[in-house]
XYZ file of C-alpha atoms in Angstrom:
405
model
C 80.086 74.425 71.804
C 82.996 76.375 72.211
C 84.267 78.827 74.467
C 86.175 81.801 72.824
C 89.491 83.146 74.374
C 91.134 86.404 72.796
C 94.900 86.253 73.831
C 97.474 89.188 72.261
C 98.596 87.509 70.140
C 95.514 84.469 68.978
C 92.493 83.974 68.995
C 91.779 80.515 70.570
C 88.313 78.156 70.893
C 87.765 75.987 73.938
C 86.312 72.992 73.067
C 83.007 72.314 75.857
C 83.968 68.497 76.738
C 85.931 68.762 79.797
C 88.971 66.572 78.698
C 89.878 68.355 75.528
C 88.944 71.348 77.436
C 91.582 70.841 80.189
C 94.159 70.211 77.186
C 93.692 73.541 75.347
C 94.115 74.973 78.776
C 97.251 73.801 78.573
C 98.392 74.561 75.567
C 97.342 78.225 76.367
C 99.290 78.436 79.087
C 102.065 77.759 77.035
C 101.111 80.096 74.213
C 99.912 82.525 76.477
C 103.322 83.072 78.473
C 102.150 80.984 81.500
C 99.206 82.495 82.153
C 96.149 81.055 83.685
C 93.088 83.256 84.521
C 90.333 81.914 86.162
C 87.207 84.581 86.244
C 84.283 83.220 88.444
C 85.212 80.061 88.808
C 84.920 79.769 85.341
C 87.757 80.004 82.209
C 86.882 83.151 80.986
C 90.308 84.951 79.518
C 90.583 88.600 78.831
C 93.568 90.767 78.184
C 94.404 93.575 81.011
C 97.206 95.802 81.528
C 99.032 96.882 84.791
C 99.014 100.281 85.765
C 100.357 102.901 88.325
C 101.162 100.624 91.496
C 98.799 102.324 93.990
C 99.531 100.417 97.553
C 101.919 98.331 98.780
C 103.714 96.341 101.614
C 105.739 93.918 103.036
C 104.139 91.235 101.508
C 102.741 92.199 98.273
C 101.877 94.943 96.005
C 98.270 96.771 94.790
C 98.485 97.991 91.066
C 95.310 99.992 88.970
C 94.593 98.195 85.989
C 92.617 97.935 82.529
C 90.714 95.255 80.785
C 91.845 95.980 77.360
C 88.023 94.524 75.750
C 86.482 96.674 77.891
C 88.131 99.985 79.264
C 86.689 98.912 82.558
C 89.196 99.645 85.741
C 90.548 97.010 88.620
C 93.121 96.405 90.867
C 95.193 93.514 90.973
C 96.639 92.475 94.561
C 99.735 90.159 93.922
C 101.772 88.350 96.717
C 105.261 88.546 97.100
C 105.873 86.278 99.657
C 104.751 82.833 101.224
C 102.369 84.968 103.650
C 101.289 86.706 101.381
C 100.369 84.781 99.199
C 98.154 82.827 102.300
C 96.675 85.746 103.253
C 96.047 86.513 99.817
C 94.356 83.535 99.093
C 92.385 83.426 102.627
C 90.645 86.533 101.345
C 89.557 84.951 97.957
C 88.536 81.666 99.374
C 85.826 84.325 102.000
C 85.144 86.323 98.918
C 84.324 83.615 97.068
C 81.995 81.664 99.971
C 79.885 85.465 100.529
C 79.546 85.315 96.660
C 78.737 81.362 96.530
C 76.023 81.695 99.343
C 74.678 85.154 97.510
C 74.367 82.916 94.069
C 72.795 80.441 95.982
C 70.162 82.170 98.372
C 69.358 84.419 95.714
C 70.786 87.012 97.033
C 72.163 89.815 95.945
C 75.981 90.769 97.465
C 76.276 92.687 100.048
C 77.263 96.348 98.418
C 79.303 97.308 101.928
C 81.946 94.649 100.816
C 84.386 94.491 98.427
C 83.897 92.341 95.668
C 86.513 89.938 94.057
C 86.709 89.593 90.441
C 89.006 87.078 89.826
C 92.404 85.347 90.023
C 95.060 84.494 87.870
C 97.786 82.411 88.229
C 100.870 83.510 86.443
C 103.298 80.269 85.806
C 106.102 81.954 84.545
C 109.413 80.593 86.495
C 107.328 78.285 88.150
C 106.766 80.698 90.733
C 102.964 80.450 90.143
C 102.590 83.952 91.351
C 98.975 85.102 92.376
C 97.289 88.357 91.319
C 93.807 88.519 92.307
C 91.354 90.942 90.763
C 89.249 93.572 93.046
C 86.794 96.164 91.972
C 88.258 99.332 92.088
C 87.731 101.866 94.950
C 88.420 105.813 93.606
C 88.757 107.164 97.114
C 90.953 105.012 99.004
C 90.880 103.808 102.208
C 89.297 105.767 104.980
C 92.701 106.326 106.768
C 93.606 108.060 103.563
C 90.509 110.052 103.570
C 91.218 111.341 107.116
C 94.853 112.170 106.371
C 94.208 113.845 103.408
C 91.139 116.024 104.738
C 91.749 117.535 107.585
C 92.595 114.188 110.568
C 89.201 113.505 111.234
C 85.661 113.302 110.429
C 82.698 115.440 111.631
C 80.409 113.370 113.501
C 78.130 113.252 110.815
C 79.876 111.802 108.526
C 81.239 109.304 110.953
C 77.605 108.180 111.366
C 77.256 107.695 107.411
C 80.527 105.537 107.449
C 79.774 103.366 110.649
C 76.479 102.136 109.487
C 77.869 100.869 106.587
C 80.253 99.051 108.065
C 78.096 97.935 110.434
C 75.570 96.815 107.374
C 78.993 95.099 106.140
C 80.172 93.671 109.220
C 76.114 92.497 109.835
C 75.951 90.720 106.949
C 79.216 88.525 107.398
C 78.481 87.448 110.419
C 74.798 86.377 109.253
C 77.046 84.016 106.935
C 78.971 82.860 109.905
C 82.102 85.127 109.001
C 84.351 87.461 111.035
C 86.467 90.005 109.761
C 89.093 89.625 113.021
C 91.555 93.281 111.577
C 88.496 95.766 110.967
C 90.302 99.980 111.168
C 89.938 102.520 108.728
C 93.116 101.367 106.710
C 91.025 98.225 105.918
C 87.468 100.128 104.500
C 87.674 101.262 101.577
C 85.704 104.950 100.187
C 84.075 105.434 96.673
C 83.404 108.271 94.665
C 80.018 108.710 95.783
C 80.618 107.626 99.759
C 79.890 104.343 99.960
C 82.137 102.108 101.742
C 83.302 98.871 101.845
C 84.893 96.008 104.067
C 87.935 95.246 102.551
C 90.932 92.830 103.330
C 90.309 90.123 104.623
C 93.769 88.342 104.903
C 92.660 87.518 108.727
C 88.961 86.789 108.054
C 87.894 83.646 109.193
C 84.729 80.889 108.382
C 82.974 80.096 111.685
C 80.340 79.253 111.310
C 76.977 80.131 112.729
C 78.182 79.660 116.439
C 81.144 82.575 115.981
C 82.809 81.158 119.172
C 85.967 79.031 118.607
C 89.164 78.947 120.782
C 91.583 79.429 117.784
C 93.153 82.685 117.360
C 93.144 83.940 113.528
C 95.750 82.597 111.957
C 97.530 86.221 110.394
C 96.730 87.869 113.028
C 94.974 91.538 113.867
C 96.334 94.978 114.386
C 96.823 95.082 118.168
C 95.286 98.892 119.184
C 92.246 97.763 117.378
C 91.876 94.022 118.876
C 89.502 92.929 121.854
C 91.023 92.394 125.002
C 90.024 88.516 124.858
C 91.625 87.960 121.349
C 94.695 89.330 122.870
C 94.602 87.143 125.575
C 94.138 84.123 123.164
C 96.461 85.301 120.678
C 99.327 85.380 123.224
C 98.198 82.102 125.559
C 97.465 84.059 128.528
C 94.480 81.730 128.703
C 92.728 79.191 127.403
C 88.882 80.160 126.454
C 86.892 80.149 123.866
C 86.073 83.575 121.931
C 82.839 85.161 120.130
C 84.789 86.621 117.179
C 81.907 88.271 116.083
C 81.903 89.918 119.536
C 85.580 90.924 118.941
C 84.699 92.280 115.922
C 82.280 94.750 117.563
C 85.260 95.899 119.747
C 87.283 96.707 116.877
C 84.290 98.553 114.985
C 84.266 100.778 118.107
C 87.663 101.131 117.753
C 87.381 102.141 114.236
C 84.766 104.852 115.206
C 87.320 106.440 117.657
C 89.840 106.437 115.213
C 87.336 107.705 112.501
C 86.307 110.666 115.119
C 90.005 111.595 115.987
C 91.996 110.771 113.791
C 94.508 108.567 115.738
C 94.376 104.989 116.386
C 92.547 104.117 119.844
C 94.699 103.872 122.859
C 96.579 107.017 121.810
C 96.058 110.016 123.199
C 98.426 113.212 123.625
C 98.477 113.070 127.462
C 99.280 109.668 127.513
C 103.002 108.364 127.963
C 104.618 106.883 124.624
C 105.132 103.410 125.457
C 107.956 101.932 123.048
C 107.549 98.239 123.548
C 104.426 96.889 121.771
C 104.189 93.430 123.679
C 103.867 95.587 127.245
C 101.215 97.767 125.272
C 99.408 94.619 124.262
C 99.986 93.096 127.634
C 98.059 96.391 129.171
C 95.119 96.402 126.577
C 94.748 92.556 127.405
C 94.979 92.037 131.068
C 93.966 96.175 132.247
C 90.263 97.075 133.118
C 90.390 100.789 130.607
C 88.736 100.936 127.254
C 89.788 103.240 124.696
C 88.949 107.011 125.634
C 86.086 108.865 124.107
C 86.071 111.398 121.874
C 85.514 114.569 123.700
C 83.290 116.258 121.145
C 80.808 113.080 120.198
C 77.241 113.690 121.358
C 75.728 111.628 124.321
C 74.506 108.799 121.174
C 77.859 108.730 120.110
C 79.168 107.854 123.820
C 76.371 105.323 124.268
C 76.942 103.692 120.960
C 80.418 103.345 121.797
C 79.713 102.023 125.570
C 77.763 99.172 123.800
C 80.534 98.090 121.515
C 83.881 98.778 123.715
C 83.037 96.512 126.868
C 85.151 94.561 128.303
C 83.307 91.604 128.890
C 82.143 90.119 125.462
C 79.392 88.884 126.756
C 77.672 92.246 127.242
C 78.941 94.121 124.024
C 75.973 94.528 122.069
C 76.185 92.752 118.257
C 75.421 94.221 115.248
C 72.090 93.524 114.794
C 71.558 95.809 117.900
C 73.774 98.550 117.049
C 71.952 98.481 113.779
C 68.888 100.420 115.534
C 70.866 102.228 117.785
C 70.080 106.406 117.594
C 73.259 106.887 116.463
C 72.795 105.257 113.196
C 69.302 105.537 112.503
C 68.772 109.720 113.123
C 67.745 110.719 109.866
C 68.157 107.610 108.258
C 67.433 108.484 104.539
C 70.525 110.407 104.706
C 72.739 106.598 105.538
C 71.425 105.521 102.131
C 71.690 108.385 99.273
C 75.257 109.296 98.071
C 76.231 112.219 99.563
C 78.958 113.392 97.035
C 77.599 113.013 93.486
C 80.653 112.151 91.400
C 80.807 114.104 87.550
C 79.988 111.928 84.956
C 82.923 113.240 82.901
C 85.118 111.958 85.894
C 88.139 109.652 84.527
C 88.015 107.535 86.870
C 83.706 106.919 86.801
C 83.626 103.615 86.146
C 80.181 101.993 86.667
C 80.676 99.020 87.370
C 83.034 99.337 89.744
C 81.166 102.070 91.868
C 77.932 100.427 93.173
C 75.522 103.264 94.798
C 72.991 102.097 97.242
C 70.308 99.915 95.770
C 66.797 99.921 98.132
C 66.335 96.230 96.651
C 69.338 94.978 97.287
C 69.781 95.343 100.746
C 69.226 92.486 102.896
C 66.167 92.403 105.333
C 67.222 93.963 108.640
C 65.922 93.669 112.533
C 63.107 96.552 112.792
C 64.091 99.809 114.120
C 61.223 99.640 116.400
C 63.050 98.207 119.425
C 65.724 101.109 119.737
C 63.317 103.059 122.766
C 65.589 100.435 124.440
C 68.939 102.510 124.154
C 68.888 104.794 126.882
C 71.867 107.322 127.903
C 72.907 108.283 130.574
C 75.202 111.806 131.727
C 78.427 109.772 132.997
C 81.487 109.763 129.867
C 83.334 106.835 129.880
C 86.644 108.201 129.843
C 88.940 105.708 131.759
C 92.699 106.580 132.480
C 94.658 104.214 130.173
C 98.130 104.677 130.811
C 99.665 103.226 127.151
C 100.692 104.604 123.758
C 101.795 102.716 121.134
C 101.904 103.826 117.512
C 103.182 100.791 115.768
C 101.164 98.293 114.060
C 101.667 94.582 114.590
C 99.817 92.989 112.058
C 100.583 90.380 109.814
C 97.858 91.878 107.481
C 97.994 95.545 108.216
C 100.854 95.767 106.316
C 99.792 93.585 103.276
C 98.729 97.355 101.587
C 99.554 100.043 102.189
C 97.309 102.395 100.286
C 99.283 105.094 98.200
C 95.930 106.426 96.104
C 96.145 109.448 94.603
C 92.675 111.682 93.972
């Protein structure tokens, strides 16, 4: 049996037996100028051409591409430097264990999370420069969507976005994974409104016990980290952290900044701190939480009380918040596409645009327990004394999204 490969220039058959097969890999990575795709885990070679570069950063670059066989669209992430190129990798090695356990529960992937199609390894100057292949996502991230219409979300819409993040963020953790840098910059919008947990440069494997004492590795974005990972991160003290709890901070975080506008922690009566390391130092060691949105109903406070408390011990996890009122008011509405993209649209790729799929969503906790949320009149609106509009990430600034509509 042989495996067929069309190059640009040859056609080439891949012998099945794994010795002469590792040969004529060789040999096509000479006649192929150095490259060496690897699809799946398996050989399976195609011919693609690099686009419009459509993010970028201080450690790599995001460029729209073709498969020439197939018209079909895809990014390609490629590192530029040593971190990079870790962080990079980091994100296919979680990509590929959520798709590895999916293949082997029978499963089907989660659709709130971004799915990797590949990597290639370009050996040209012995550089062996990554690209990695990712489905492509029409509308950008969500901090593109909410610069680009209007700063902010209506609360409705906020409610559409968080519960598939949360469905995202629910089913990582169920794999024993947390994201550790979840904020709008790092969810990414389709055509038809469905989103999806992207980059995941900081991610880490914990297993089904989410508590460890090792700070991720890359890093977080600061504004949007839990008080405890701070403390960790910078050796203030030595304990060990729920990062799936952490990552509930940050989703609240992420629902501020989806409500406002503006990262949390920054607020325009609030005085501009300069120095990120005293900002972090007052997020860390203070006793405030991120203020409210003024304008969110009383389930939108309580929803955010049970994800921004300080102790991580009482924040509620996902599998809570998934039957929280907030997320489950007219809950048809969470699970129909609520912007029906033309199918004359250029950029309508199928296969790269998965709508909600009743059969493919994994079996979640009843919503017959939420009587248990209860609200009460007080709004959480603590005095927090710190502004700080820099990011300090060593992955917030892997891409920055330049998407145009």
């Amino acid at each position: 049996m042989y495996i067929n490969f069309l190059t640009s220039s040859s056609f080439v058959e891949f012998p099945s037996s794994s010795r002469d097969l590792f040969l004529c890999v060789n040999i096509l990575i000479i006649i192929g100028g150095g490259r060496e795709i690897k699809m799946g885990g398996r050989i399976n070679g195609f011919d693609w051409v690099k686009g419009k570069i459509v993010g970028s950063g201080s450690f790599g670059s995001v460029h729209l591409a073709m498969n020439r066989s197939t018209g079909g669209l895809f990014v390609a992430k490629t590192a530029h430097s040593d971190a990079g190129h870790e962080a990079l990798q980091n994100e296919v090695n979680i990509l590929n264990t959520l798709k590895n356990s999916s293949s082997s529960s029978s499963q089907s992937p989660s659709p709130y999370i971004i799915q990797c199609l590949g990597t290639e390894y370009d050996h040209q100057d012995n550089n062996n420069k990554l690209h990695v292949f990712m489905e492509y996502m029409a509308g950008g991230s969500l901090a593109d969507a909410l610069h680009k219409f209007g700063g902010s979300f209506d609360e409705h819409v906020v409610r559409l976005y968080t519960r598939q993040i949360l469905l995202g963020l629910y089913h990582l953790h169920q794999q024993g994974i947390v994201h550790c840098d979840l904020k709008c910059k790092n969810v990414l919008l389709s055509s038809s409104g469905t989103v999806k947990l992207a980059d995941f440069g900081c991610a880490k494997r914990i297993g089904k016990d989410s508590h460890t004492n090792k700070s991720p590795s890359s890093g977080g974005t600061p504004l949007w980290m839990a008080p405890e990972v701070l403390l960790l991160r910078n050796g203030k003290e030595e304990r060990v952290v729920d990062f799936a709890a952490a990552d509930i901070w940050s989703l609240g975080c992420t629902v501020i900044e989806m409500a406002t506008g503006r990262p949390p922690w920054v607020h325009d009566d609030l005085v501009s701190i300069s120095n990120p390391m005293s900002a972090m130092f007052k997020i860390a060691c203070g006793d405030g939480i991120p203020q409210f949105p003024s304008h969110f109903s009383q389930e939108g406070f309580d929803f955010l009380r049970r994800c921004l408390v300080r102790d991580p011990n009482k924040r509620s996890t996902a599998k809570d918040l998934l039957n929280h009122p907030f997320l489950v008011a007219n809950t048809l509405t969470y699970h129909k596409p609520y912007c029906n993209a033309s199918p004359a649209a250029v950029l309508d790729v199928h296969q790269f645009e998965d709508d909600y799929d009743d059969d493919g969503e994994e079996k979640l906790p009843s919503p017959a327990g939420r009587n248990k949320f209860s609200f009460g009149n007080e709004f959480v609106s603590p005095q927090v004394k710190t502004i700080w509009q820099q990011e300090d990430s060593a992955s917030g600034n892997h891409w920055i999204t330049i998407r145009s509509w």
